[in-house]
Amino acid sequence: MPTSSLSALPIRRLTPRDLTACADLSEDRGWPREEHKWGLLLTAGHGYGIDDPEGGLVAACVVTEYGSGQRVQLGAIGMVLVAERHSRKGVGRRLMRHVVAAEDGTPLTLHATPLGRPLYEEIGFKTVGQAEMLMGHFTPDGSGPSVPTRAATAEDLPSILSLDAEVFGVDRTPILVRLPAFADQVRVAEEDGRIVGYTAAWPNMRTHVVGPLIARDTETAKALVESLAAHTDRPLRTDVDVRHEELLVWAKERGMAPVMSNAVMMLGAPDLPGDWTRRFAPLTVAAG
């Protein structure tokens, strides 16, 4: 299809009915289909896509908005994909500019691969951090966790939401209330009856992704990861803020190998809100 014809194709909002087309697009670019994750993002976020007249999607992405009340305070952009047959024709740039305009000044964040980073820099995103992806079968050292953890219950949800808003810096209730149904495990760390950390493990192809990982300190984060590993036979995967060096070293010593690093980028704000010292890993890099 000529570039001029591509530029005339309309950008529309995606819905959960587009899940299969989005998964097909992922597969077209050599990514896993990740239908479970696409389902969450298309339900909790706003999808944008360009239909291919010959079938399927030319391009897609999702924005997950966070904030309290009617005020959107942060948008996380993820799953930015252009079909291989239409790549390097300016489609990704056009889609991203449309999304930025649609968000109308809302601060935006994303995790950029080395391949995608130049495009985002051209649009105005600035690198504010880095996350390292780890994956592997977790092997405990036999000492046991130093902080008590347990499976979360429905009664824990208000405390989890409160802690998350404090640490993340923006309210994420619309996506976190979906976590019990989305994840296979949700666990909390507790001290004197107070929740001081929480995490989840959700299924993604053959792995369990660890995220979000919110914890009072590194020892609490370790205990939460170890508690998840004790209840699954799958390899674990997670994306850790590289400033948490101790957690990264510990995880690698226990079998989780580095896979790749992504740049954490921002547009419209100097940095992510919240307290990075207690924010160890995102729910998913696609949603922050």
Coordinates of C-alpha atoms in Angstrom, one line a residue:
M1 CA 0.0 0.0 0.0
P2 CA 1.5 3.4 -0.9
T3 CA 2.4 5.7 1.9
S4 CA -0.1 8.3 0.7
S5 CA -2.9 5.7 1.0
L6 CA -1.8 4.8 4.5
S7 CA -1.9 8.4 5.7
A8 CA -5.6 8.6 4.5
L9 CA -6.7 5.6 6.7
P10 CA -8.6 6.8 9.7
I11 CA -7.5 6.2 13.3
R12 CA -10.2 4.8 15.4
R13 CA -10.8 3.6 19.0
L14 CA -10.3 -0.1 19.6
T15 CA -12.6 -2.2 21.8
P16 CA -12.4 -5.6 23.3
R17 CA -13.9 -7.0 20.1
D18 CA -10.5 -6.2 18.5
L19 CA -8.6 -8.5 20.8
T20 CA -7.9 -11.1 18.1
A21 CA -6.7 -8.5 15.6
C22 CA -4.4 -7.0 18.2
A23 CA -3.0 -10.4 19.0
D24 CA -2.5 -11.1 15.3
L25 CA -0.6 -7.8 15.0
S26 CA 1.7 -8.8 17.9
E27 CA 2.4 -12.2 16.3
D28 CA 3.1 -10.4 13.0
R29 CA 5.9 -8.5 14.6
G30 CA 7.4 -11.5 16.3
W31 CA 5.9 -10.8 19.7
P32 CA 3.9 -13.4 21.7
R33 CA 0.1 -13.1 21.1
E34 CA -0.5 -12.1 24.8
E35 CA -4.2 -12.3 24.4
H36 CA -4.7 -12.2 28.2
K37 CA -2.8 -9.0 28.5
W38 CA -4.5 -7.4 25.5
G39 CA -7.9 -8.3 27.1
L40 CA -7.0 -6.3 30.2
L41 CA -5.6 -3.3 28.3
L42 CA -8.5 -3.0 25.9
T43 CA -10.9 -3.2 28.8
A44 CA -9.2 -0.9 31.3
G45 CA -7.5 1.4 28.8
H46 CA -8.2 3.2 25.5
G47 CA -7.0 1.4 22.4
Y48 CA -6.2 3.2 19.1
G49 CA -5.9 1.5 15.8
I50 CA -5.8 1.8 12.0
D51 CA -7.7 -0.8 10.0
D52 CA -6.1 -2.4 7.0
P53 CA -8.6 -2.5 4.0
E54 CA -7.1 -5.9 3.2
G55 CA -7.9 -7.2 6.7
G56 CA -6.4 -6.9 10.2
L57 CA -4.8 -3.9 11.6
V58 CA -2.1 -1.6 10.2
A59 CA -1.2 -0.4 13.6
A60 CA -2.4 -0.3 17.2
C61 CA -1.5 1.0 20.7
V62 CA -3.2 1.4 24.1
V63 CA -3.3 4.2 26.6
T64 CA -4.2 3.5 30.3
E65 CA -5.3 6.6 32.1
Y66 CA -4.8 7.2 35.8
G67 CA -6.2 9.8 38.2
S68 CA -8.9 10.6 40.8
G69 CA -12.4 11.5 40.0
Q70 CA -12.8 12.9 36.5
R71 CA -9.2 14.3 36.4
V72 CA -6.7 12.3 34.3
Q73 CA -3.3 12.8 35.9
L74 CA -1.1 10.3 33.9
G75 CA -1.4 8.2 30.8
A76 CA 0.7 5.1 30.2
I77 CA 1.2 4.2 26.5
G78 CA 1.9 0.6 25.5
M79 CA 1.7 -2.0 22.8
V80 CA 2.7 0.4 20.1
L81 CA 2.8 -1.9 17.0
V82 CA 2.9 -1.4 13.2
A83 CA 2.4 -4.4 10.9
E84 CA 5.6 -5.5 9.3
R85 CA 4.3 -4.9 5.8
H86 CA 3.6 -1.3 6.7
S87 CA 6.7 -0.5 8.8
R88 CA 9.1 2.4 8.1
K89 CA 6.4 4.4 6.4
G90 CA 5.6 6.9 9.1
V91 CA 2.6 5.0 10.5
G92 CA 3.9 4.7 14.0
R93 CA 4.8 8.4 14.1
R94 CA 1.3 9.4 12.9
L95 CA -0.4 7.1 15.5
M96 CA 1.7 8.5 18.3
R97 CA 1.1 12.1 17.4
H98 CA -2.6 11.3 17.3
V99 CA -2.5 9.8 20.8
V100 CA -0.5 12.7 22.2
A101 CA -3.0 15.1 20.8
A102 CA -6.0 13.1 22.1
E103 CA -4.5 13.1 25.6
D104 CA -4.6 16.9 25.4
G105 CA -1.6 17.8 27.7
T106 CA -1.9 14.9 30.1
P107 CA 1.6 13.8 31.2
L108 CA 2.4 10.5 29.4
T109 CA 4.8 7.7 30.1
L110 CA 6.0 4.6 28.3
H111 CA 8.7 2.0 28.2
A112 CA 10.7 2.2 25.0
T113 CA 12.8 -0.5 23.4
P114 CA 16.0 0.6 21.8
L115 CA 14.3 0.3 18.4
G116 CA 11.4 2.6 19.4
R117 CA 13.2 5.1 21.4
P118 CA 14.3 7.4 18.5
L119 CA 10.6 7.9 17.4
Y120 CA 9.6 8.8 21.0
E121 CA 12.4 11.2 21.3
E122 CA 11.4 12.9 18.0
I123 CA 7.9 13.4 19.5
G124 CA 9.3 14.9 22.6
F125 CA 9.6 12.1 25.2
K126 CA 12.6 12.3 27.5
T127 CA 14.3 9.3 29.2
V128 CA 13.8 9.5 33.0
G129 CA 14.9 5.9 34.0
Q130 CA 15.5 2.4 32.9
A131 CA 13.9 -1.0 33.6
E132 CA 15.6 -4.4 33.3
M133 CA 13.6 -7.4 32.3
L134 CA 14.4 -10.6 34.1
M135 CA 13.1 -14.1 33.4
G136 CA 13.7 -17.6 34.7
H137 CA 12.8 -20.3 37.2
F138 CA 13.3 -18.8 40.6
T139 CA 15.4 -21.0 43.0
P140 CA 15.0 -20.1 46.7
D141 CA 18.1 -20.2 48.9
G142 CA 16.4 -22.2 51.6
S143 CA 16.5 -19.4 54.3
G144 CA 12.8 -18.5 53.9
P145 CA 11.4 -15.0 53.6
S146 CA 12.3 -12.4 56.3
V147 CA 8.9 -10.6 56.1
P148 CA 5.6 -12.4 56.6
T149 CA 3.4 -12.7 53.5
R150 CA 0.0 -14.2 52.7
A151 CA -2.6 -14.4 50.0
A152 CA -4.6 -11.3 49.6
T153 CA -8.3 -11.3 50.4
A154 CA -11.2 -9.1 49.3
E155 CA -11.0 -7.2 52.6
D156 CA -7.4 -6.1 51.7
L157 CA -8.4 -4.2 48.6
P158 CA -9.0 -0.8 50.2
S159 CA -5.6 -1.0 51.9
I160 CA -3.9 -2.1 48.6
L161 CA -5.5 0.8 46.7
S162 CA -4.5 3.3 49.4
L163 CA -0.9 2.0 49.5
D164 CA -0.6 1.9 45.7
A165 CA -1.9 5.5 45.3
E166 CA 0.6 6.7 47.9
V167 CA 3.6 4.9 46.2
F168 CA 2.6 5.3 42.5
G169 CA 1.6 8.9 43.1
V170 CA -1.7 8.6 41.1
D171 CA -4.8 6.6 41.7
R172 CA -4.9 3.3 39.7
T173 CA -8.2 2.0 41.0
P174 CA -9.9 1.2 37.6
I175 CA -7.1 -1.3 36.7
L176 CA -6.2 -2.6 40.1
V177 CA -9.8 -3.7 40.9
R178 CA -9.4 -6.0 37.9
L179 CA -6.2 -7.6 39.3
P180 CA -7.9 -10.4 41.3
A181 CA -9.6 -11.7 38.2
F182 CA -6.6 -11.0 35.9
A183 CA -3.9 -12.5 38.1
D184 CA -3.4 -16.1 39.3
Q185 CA -2.0 -14.8 42.6
V186 CA -2.2 -11.6 44.6
R187 CA -0.2 -11.5 47.8
V188 CA 0.5 -9.0 50.5
A189 CA 3.2 -8.4 53.1
E190 CA 1.9 -7.4 56.5
E191 CA 3.4 -6.0 59.7
D192 CA 1.4 -5.5 62.9
G193 CA -1.8 -5.8 60.9
R194 CA -0.8 -3.2 58.4
I195 CA -0.1 -4.0 54.7
V196 CA 3.4 -2.8 53.8
G197 CA 3.6 -4.3 50.3
Y198 CA 1.7 -6.2 47.7
T199 CA 2.4 -8.0 44.4
A200 CA 0.7 -10.2 41.8
A201 CA 1.6 -13.0 39.4
W202 CA -0.4 -13.0 36.2
P203 CA -0.2 -15.5 33.4
N204 CA 1.5 -14.5 30.2
M205 CA 2.1 -17.3 27.7
R206 CA 4.4 -19.8 29.5
T207 CA 5.5 -17.4 32.3
H208 CA 4.0 -15.7 35.3
V209 CA 4.7 -12.0 35.2
V210 CA 5.5 -10.4 38.6
G211 CA 3.8 -7.0 38.8
P212 CA 2.9 -4.7 40.3
L213 CA 5.6 -5.0 42.9
I214 CA 5.1 -2.4 45.6
A215 CA 7.0 -2.8 48.9
R216 CA 8.2 -0.9 51.9
D217 CA 11.9 -1.9 51.3
T218 CA 14.0 -4.4 49.4
E219 CA 13.6 -7.2 52.0
T220 CA 9.8 -6.9 51.7
A221 CA 10.1 -7.0 47.9
K222 CA 12.2 -10.1 48.1
A223 CA 9.7 -11.8 50.4
L224 CA 6.9 -11.1 48.1
V225 CA 8.7 -12.4 45.0
E226 CA 9.7 -15.5 46.9
S227 CA 6.1 -16.1 48.1
L228 CA 4.9 -15.9 44.5
A229 CA 7.6 -18.3 43.3
A230 CA 6.6 -20.8 45.9
H231 CA 3.1 -21.1 44.4
T232 CA 3.9 -21.6 40.7
D233 CA 5.9 -24.0 38.5
R234 CA 6.2 -21.5 35.7
P235 CA 9.3 -19.3 35.1
L236 CA 8.9 -15.8 36.5
R237 CA 9.2 -12.6 34.5
T238 CA 9.4 -9.0 35.7
D239 CA 10.7 -5.6 34.8
V240 CA 12.7 -4.0 37.7
D241 CA 13.7 -0.3 38.0
V242 CA 17.5 -0.5 37.7
R243 CA 17.9 1.7 40.7
H244 CA 16.9 -1.3 42.8
E245 CA 20.3 -2.8 42.4
E246 CA 20.1 -5.1 45.4
L247 CA 16.8 -6.7 44.2
L248 CA 18.3 -7.2 40.7
V249 CA 21.4 -8.9 42.1
W250 CA 19.4 -11.1 44.4
A251 CA 17.0 -12.2 41.6
K252 CA 19.8 -13.0 39.2
E253 CA 21.5 -15.1 41.9
R254 CA 18.3 -17.1 42.2
G255 CA 17.9 -18.0 38.5
M256 CA 16.3 -15.0 36.9
A257 CA 18.4 -14.0 33.9
P258 CA 18.5 -10.5 32.2
V259 CA 16.6 -10.5 28.9
M260 CA 16.6 -6.8 27.8
S261 CA 16.5 -3.2 29.1
N262 CA 13.9 -0.6 28.2
A263 CA 14.1 3.2 28.7
V264 CA 11.4 4.7 30.9
M265 CA 10.3 7.9 29.2
M266 CA 8.0 10.9 30.0
L267 CA 6.3 13.6 28.0
G268 CA 4.7 16.6 29.8
A269 CA 6.4 16.1 33.2
P270 CA 10.0 15.9 34.4
D271 CA 9.6 12.5 36.0
L272 CA 7.1 9.9 37.1
P273 CA 5.0 10.8 40.2
G274 CA 5.2 8.9 43.5
D275 CA 8.0 7.2 45.4
W276 CA 10.3 5.1 43.3
T277 CA 12.0 3.7 46.4
R278 CA 8.9 1.6 47.0
R279 CA 7.9 1.0 43.4
F280 CA 10.0 -2.0 42.3
A281 CA 8.1 -3.2 39.1
P282 CA 5.1 -2.2 37.0
L283 CA 2.0 -4.2 36.6
T284 CA 3.2 -4.4 33.0
V285 CA 5.4 -2.2 31.0
A286 CA 2.4 -1.5 28.7
A287 CA 0.4 0.1 31.6
G288 CA 2.9 1.3 34.1

